[in-house]
Short mmCIF file of C-alpha atoms in Angstrom, two decimals:
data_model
loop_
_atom_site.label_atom_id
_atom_site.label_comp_id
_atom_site.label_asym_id
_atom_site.label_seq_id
_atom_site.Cartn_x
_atom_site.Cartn_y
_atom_site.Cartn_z
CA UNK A 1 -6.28 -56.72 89.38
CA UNK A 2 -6.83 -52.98 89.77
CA UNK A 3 -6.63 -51.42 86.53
CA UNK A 4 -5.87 -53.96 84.37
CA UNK A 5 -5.17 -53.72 80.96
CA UNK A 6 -7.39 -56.14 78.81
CA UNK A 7 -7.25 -56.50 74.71
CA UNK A 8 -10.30 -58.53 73.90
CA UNK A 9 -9.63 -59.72 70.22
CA UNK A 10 -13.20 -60.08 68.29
CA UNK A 11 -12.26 -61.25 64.75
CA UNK A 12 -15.88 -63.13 63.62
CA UNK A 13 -19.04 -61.01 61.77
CA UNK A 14 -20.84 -58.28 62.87
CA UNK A 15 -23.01 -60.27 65.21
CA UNK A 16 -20.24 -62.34 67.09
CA UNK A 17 -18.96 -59.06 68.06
CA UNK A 18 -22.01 -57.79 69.01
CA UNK A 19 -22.43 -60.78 71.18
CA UNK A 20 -19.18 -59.67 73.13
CA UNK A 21 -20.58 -56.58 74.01
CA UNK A 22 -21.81 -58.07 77.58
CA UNK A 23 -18.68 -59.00 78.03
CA UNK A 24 -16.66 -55.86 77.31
CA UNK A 25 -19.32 -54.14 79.58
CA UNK A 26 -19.29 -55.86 82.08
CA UNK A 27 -15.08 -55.85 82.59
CA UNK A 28 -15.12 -51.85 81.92
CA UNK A 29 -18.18 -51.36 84.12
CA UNK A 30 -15.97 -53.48 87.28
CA UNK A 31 -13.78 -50.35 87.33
CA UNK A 32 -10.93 -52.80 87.66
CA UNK A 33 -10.03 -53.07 83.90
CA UNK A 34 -9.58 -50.92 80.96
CA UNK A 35 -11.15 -52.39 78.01
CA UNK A 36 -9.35 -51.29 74.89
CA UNK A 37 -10.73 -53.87 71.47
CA UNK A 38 -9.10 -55.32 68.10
CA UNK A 39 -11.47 -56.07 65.14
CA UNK A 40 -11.31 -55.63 61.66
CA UNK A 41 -13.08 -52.97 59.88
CA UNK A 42 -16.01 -54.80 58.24
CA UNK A 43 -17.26 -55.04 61.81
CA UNK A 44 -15.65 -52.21 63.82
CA UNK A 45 -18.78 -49.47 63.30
CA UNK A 46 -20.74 -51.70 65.43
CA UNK A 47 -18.42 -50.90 68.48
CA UNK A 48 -17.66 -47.43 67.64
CA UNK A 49 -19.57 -45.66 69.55
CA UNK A 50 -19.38 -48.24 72.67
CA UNK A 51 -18.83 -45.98 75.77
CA UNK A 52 -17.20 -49.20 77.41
CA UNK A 53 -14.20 -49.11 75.48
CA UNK A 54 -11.40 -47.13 75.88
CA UNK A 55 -9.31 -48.03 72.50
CA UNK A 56 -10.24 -49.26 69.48
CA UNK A 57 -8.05 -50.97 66.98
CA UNK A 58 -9.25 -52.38 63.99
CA UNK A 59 -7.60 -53.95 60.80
CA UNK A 60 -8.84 -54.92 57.20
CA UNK A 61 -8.80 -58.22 55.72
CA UNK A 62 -7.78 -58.70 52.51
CA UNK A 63 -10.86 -59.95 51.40
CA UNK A 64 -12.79 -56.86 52.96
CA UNK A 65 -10.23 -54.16 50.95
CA UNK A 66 -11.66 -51.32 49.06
CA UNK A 67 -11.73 -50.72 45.38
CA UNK A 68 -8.24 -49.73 44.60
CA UNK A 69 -6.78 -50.83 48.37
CA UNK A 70 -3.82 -52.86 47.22
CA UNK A 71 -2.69 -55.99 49.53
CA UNK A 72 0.73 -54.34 49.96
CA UNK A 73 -0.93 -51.59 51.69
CA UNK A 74 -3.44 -53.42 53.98
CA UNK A 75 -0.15 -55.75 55.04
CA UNK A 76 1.79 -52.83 55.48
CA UNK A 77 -0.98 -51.07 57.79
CA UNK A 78 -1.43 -54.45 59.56
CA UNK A 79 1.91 -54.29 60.73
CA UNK A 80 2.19 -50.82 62.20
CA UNK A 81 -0.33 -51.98 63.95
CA UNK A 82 1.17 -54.76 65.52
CA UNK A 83 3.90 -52.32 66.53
CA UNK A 84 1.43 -50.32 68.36
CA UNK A 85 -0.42 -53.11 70.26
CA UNK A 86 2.67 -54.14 71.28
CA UNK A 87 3.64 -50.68 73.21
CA UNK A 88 0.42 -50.95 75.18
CA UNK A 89 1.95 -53.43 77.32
CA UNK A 90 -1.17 -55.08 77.98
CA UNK A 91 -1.74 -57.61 81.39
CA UNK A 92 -4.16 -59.84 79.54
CA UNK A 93 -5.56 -60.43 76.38
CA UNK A 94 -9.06 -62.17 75.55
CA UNK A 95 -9.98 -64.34 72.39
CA UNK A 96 -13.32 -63.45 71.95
CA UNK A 97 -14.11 -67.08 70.48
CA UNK A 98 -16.47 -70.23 71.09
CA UNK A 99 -13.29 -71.79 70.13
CA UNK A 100 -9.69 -70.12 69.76
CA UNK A 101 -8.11 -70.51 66.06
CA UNK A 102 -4.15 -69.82 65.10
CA UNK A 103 -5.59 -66.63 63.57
CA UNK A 104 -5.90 -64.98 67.39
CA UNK A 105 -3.09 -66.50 68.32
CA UNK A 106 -0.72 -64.24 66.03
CA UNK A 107 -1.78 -61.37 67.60
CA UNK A 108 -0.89 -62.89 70.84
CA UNK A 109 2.87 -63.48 69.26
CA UNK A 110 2.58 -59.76 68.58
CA UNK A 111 1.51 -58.61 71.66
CA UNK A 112 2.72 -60.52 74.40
CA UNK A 113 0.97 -59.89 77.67
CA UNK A 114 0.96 -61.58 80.69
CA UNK A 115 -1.82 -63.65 80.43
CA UNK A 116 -3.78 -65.04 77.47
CA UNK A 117 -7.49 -66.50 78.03
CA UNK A 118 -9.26 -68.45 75.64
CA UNK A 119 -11.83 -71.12 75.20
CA UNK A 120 -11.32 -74.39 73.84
CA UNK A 121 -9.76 -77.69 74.77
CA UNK A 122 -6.52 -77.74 72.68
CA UNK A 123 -3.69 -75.90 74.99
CA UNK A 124 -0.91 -74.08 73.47
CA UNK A 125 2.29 -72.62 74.83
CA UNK A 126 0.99 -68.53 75.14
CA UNK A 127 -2.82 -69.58 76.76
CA UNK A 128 -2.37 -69.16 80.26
CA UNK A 129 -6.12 -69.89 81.33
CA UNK A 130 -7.60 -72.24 79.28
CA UNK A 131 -11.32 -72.31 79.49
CA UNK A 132 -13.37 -75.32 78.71
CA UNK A 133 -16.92 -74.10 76.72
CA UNK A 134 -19.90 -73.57 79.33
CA UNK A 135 -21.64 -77.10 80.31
CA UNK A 136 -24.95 -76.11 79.20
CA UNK A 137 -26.20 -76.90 76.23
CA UNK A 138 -27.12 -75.72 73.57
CA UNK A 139 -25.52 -72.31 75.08
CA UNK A 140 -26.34 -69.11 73.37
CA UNK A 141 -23.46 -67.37 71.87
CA UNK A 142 -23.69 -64.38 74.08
CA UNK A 143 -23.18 -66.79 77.37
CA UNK A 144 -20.40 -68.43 75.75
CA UNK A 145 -18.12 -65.45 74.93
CA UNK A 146 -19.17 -64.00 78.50
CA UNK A 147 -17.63 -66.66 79.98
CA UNK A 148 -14.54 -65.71 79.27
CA UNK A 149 -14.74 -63.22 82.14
CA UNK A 150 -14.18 -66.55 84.89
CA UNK A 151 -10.87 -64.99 85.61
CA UNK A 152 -11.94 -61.99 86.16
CA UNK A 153 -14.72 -62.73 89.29
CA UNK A 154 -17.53 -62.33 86.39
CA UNK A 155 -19.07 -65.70 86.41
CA UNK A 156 -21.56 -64.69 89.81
CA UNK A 157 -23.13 -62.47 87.39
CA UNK A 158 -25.10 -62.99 83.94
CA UNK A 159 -24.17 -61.60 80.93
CA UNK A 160 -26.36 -58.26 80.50
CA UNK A 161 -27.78 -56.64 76.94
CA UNK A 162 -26.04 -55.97 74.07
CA UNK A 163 -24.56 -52.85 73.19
CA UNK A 164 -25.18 -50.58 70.14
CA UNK A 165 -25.17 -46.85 69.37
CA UNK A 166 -25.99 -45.13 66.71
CA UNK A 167 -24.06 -41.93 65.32
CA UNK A 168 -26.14 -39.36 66.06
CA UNK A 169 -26.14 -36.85 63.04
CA UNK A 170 -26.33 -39.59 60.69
CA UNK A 171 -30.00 -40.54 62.26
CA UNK A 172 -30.96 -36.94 61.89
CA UNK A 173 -29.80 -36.81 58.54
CA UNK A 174 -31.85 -39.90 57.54
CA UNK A 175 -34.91 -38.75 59.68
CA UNK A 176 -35.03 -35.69 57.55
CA UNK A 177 -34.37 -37.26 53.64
CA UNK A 178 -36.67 -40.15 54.72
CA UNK A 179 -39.48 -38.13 56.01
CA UNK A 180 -40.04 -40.08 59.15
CA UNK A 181 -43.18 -38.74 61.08
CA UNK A 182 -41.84 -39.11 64.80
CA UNK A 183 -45.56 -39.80 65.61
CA UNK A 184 -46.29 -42.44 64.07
CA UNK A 185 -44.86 -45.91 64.41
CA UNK A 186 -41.89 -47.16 62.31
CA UNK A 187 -41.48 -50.84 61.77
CA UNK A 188 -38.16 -51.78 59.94
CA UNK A 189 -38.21 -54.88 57.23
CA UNK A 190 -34.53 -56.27 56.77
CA UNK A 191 -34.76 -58.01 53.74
CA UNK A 192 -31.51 -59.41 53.20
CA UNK A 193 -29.30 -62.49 54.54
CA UNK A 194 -26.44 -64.21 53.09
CA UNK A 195 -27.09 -67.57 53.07
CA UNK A 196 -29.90 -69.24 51.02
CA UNK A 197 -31.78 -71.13 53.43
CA UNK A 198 -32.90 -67.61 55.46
CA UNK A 199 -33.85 -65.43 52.21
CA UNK A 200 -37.15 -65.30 52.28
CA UNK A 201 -38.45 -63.93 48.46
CA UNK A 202 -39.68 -60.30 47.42
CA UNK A 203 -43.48 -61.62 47.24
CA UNK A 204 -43.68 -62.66 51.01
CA UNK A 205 -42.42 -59.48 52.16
CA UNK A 206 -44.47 -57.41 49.63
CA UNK A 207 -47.69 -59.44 51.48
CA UNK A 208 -46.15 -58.60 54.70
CA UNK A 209 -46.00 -55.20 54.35
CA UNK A 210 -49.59 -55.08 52.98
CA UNK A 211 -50.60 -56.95 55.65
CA UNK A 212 -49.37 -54.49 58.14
CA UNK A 213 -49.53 -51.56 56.65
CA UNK A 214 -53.57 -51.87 55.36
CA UNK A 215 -53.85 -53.23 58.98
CA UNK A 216 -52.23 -50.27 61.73
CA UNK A 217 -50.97 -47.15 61.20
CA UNK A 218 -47.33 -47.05 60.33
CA UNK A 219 -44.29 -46.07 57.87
CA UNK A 220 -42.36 -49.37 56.92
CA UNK A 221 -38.84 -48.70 56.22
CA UNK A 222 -37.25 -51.40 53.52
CA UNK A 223 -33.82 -52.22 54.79
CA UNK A 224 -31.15 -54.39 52.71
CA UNK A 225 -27.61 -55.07 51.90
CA UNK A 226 -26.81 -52.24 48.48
CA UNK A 227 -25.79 -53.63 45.09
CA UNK A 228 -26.47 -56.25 42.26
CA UNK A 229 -27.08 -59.90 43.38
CA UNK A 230 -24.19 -60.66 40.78
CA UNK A 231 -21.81 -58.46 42.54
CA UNK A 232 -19.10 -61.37 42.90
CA UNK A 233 -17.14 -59.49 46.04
CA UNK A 234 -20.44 -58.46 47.83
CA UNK A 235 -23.52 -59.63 46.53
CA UNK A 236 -26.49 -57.06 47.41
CA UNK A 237 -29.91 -57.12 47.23
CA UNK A 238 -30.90 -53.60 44.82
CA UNK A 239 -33.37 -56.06 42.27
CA UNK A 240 -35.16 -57.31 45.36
CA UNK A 241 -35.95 -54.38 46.96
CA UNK A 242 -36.97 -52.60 43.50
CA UNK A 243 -39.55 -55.82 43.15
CA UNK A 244 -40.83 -55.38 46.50
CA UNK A 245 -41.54 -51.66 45.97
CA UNK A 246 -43.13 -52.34 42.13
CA UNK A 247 -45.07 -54.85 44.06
CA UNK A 248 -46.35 -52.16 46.48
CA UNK A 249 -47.03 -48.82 44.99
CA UNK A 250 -49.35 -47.33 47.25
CA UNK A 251 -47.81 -48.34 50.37
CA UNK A 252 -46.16 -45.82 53.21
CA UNK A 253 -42.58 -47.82 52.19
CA UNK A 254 -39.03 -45.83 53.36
CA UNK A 255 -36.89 -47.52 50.67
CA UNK A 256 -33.50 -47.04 52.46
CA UNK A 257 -30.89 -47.89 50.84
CA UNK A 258 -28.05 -47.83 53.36
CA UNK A 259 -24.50 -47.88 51.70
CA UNK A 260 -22.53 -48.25 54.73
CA UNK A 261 -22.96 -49.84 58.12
CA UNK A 262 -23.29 -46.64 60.58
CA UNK A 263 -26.17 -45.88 57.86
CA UNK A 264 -27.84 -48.99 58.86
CA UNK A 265 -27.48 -48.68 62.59
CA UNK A 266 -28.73 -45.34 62.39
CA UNK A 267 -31.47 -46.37 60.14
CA UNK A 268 -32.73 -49.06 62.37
CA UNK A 269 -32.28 -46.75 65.47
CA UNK A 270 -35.57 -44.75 64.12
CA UNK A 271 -37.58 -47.96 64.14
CA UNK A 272 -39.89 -49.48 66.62
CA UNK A 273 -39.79 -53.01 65.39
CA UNK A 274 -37.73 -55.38 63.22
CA UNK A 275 -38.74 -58.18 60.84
CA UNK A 276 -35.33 -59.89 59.79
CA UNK A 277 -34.18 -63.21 58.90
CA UNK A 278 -31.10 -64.59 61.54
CA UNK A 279 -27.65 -62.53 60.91
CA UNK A 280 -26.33 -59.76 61.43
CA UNK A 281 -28.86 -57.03 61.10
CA UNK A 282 -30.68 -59.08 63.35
CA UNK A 283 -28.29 -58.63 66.08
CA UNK A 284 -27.91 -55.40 65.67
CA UNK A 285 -31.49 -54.79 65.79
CA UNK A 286 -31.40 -56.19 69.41
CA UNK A 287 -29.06 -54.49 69.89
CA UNK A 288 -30.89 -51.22 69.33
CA UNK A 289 -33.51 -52.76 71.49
CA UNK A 290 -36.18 -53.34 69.42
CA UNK A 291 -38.69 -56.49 69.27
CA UNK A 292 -37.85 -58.72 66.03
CA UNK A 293 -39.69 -61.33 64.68
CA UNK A 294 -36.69 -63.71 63.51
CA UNK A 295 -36.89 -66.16 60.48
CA UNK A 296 -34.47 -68.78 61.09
CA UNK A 297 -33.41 -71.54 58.25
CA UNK A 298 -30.65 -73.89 59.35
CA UNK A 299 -28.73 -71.92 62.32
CA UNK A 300 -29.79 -72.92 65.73
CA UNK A 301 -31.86 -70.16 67.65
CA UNK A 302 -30.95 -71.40 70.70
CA UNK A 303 -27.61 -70.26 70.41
CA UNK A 304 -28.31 -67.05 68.36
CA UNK A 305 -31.99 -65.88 68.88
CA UNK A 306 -32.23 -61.66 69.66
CA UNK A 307 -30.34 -61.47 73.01
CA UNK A 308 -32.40 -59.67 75.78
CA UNK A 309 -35.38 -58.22 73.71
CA UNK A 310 -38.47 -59.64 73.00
CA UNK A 311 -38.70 -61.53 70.34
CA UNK A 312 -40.07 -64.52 68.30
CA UNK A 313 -38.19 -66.90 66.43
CA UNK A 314 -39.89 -68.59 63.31
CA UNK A 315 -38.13 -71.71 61.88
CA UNK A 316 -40.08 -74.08 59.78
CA UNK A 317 -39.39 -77.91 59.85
CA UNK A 318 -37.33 -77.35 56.18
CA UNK A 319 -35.47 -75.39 57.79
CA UNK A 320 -35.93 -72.79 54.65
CA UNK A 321 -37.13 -69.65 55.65
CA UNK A 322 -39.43 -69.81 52.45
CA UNK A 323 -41.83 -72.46 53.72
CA UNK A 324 -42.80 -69.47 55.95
CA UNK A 325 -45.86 -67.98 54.55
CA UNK A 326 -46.75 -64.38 54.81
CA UNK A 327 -49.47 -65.01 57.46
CA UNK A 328 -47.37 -66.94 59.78
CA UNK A 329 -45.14 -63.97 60.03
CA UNK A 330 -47.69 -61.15 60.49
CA UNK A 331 -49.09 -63.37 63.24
CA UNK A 332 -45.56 -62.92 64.64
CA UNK A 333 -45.22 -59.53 64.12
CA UNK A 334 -48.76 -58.37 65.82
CA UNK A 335 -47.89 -60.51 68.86
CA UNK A 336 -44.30 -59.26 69.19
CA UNK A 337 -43.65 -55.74 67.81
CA UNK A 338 -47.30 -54.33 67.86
CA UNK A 339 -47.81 -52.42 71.15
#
């Protein structure tokens, strides 16, 4: 298998395709494949920077167009990119999946390599290997999608961490309009998540934040998804994060409001610690390699707790994030994140 060509296909959220990054390491880092990637662009920052990947392609959904993007145009750029997958000739291609759908599989029309690995137990005419989901169970997400690399000699080894990196001059940038003091601690609050049952509400943070900022020495940075709650495309979290900082006046709060994703990654990559309910931001915190205290609502944390950091998870028996009082988390956060 000496130089291999591999296209692993990641089409989920931001933190599915962070949970492929053992994967794509660990095939790169064999120096028996080359690792090129296809994602859209909602979650492509996240591997941008990933030293283990030699191409990356990356598509929009129509649902994920920009203001003025018309569906002509994303259809049309979808398609000259088909064209070009389909000159790299590629030996294998992986579905990055817990389960493969129809929507992988027309890429695989498209691109037509030799062999096709997926996971699942419904065969079709292109998957050549055929994976069944690990045993063990509950599996965490991470172990799932690494093993996908059984065909490639992988499964002696265990998947490693994640991989993240932030851009650089973007950090800088934020360092100096943020007025982070590199000597003293910076502990990030993520106060967003999209589905109800893991938004925890503006007064339990604002306690939080007192809490730990009356309590150690530290500059909290505010983190959350930009724009009006009413925002039908992309509903953001601006009125929260106003009512948390209203609700704390005289505490050292970075109020950042992030408008793009390499902004948040470089954001979180000045922190020291992460307070965030289950998602995305929560896997990219790991990612980072920071401790995070984890408020879970109805997902299961055994298959998508932090991955390789330390961390705590917090899930009440409601399974809403909003039985969690403010004490219960500080607890968390002085036995996790405080050195």
């Amino acid at each position: 298998m000496s130089d291999m060509r591999v296209l692993i296909i990641c089409r989920d959220n931001i933190g599915d395709t962070l949970l492929t990054t053992p994967l794509i390491s660990a095939l790169a880092q064999s120096g028996q494949h080359q690792v090129d990637v296809l994602t859209n662009n909602y979650a492509a920052p996240v591997l941008q920077h990933n030293p283990d990947i030699r191409q990356l392609f990356f598509y929009t959904k129509l649902h994920h167009r920009e203001a003025g993007q018309s569906r002509l145009a994303c259809v049309l750029q979808r398609l000259k990119l088909m064209l070009t997958l389909k000159k790299q000739r590629y030996d294998a291609v992986i579905l990055a999946k817990s389960r493969w759908d129809q929507h992988g599989m027309k890429w695989v029309k498209t691109v037509r390599p030799t062999r096709v690995i997926a996971l699942g137990e419904q065969s079709h005419p292109l998957i050549t290997d055929l994976l069944p989901p690990p045993g063990k169970s509950p599996c965490h997400i991470s172990e799932t999608l690494f093993s996908l690399g059984r065909p490639f000699s992988l499964s002696a080894i265990a998947p490693g961490k994640l991989t993240l990196l932030p851009d650089t001059a973007i950090a800088a940038s934020l360092r100096d309009t943020c007025a982070i003091d590199s000597t003293v601690p910076v502990y990030a609050l993520q106060i967003s998540a999209r589905k109800p049952s893991q938004q925890w509400e503006a007064t339990r943070f604002a306690e939080l934040a007192e809490k730990i900022a009356t309590r150690h020495a530290c500059q909290i940075m505010l983190l959350w998804s930009p724009g009006s709650r009413d925002n039908p495309r992309h509903p953001g979290d601006d009125e929260k994060a106003h009512e948390i900082m209203a609700l704390c006046p005289h505490l050292p709060i970075k109020a950042v409001s992030t408008t793009s994703l390499p902004q948040l990654i470089a954001a979180m990559s000045l922190c020291q610690g992460l307070v965030s309910s289950d998602g995305g931001a929560m896997h990219m915190g790991a990612a980072l390699g920071l401790p995070v205290v984890a408020l879970f609502g109805d997902s299961d944390p055994a298959c998508w707790h932090p991955w390789q950091v330390n961390y705590q998870v917090l899930q009440p028996a409601s399974r809403e994030v909003n039985a969690l009082s403010s004490r219960e988390v500080y607890d968390a956060f002085v036995q996790t994140i405080i050195p």
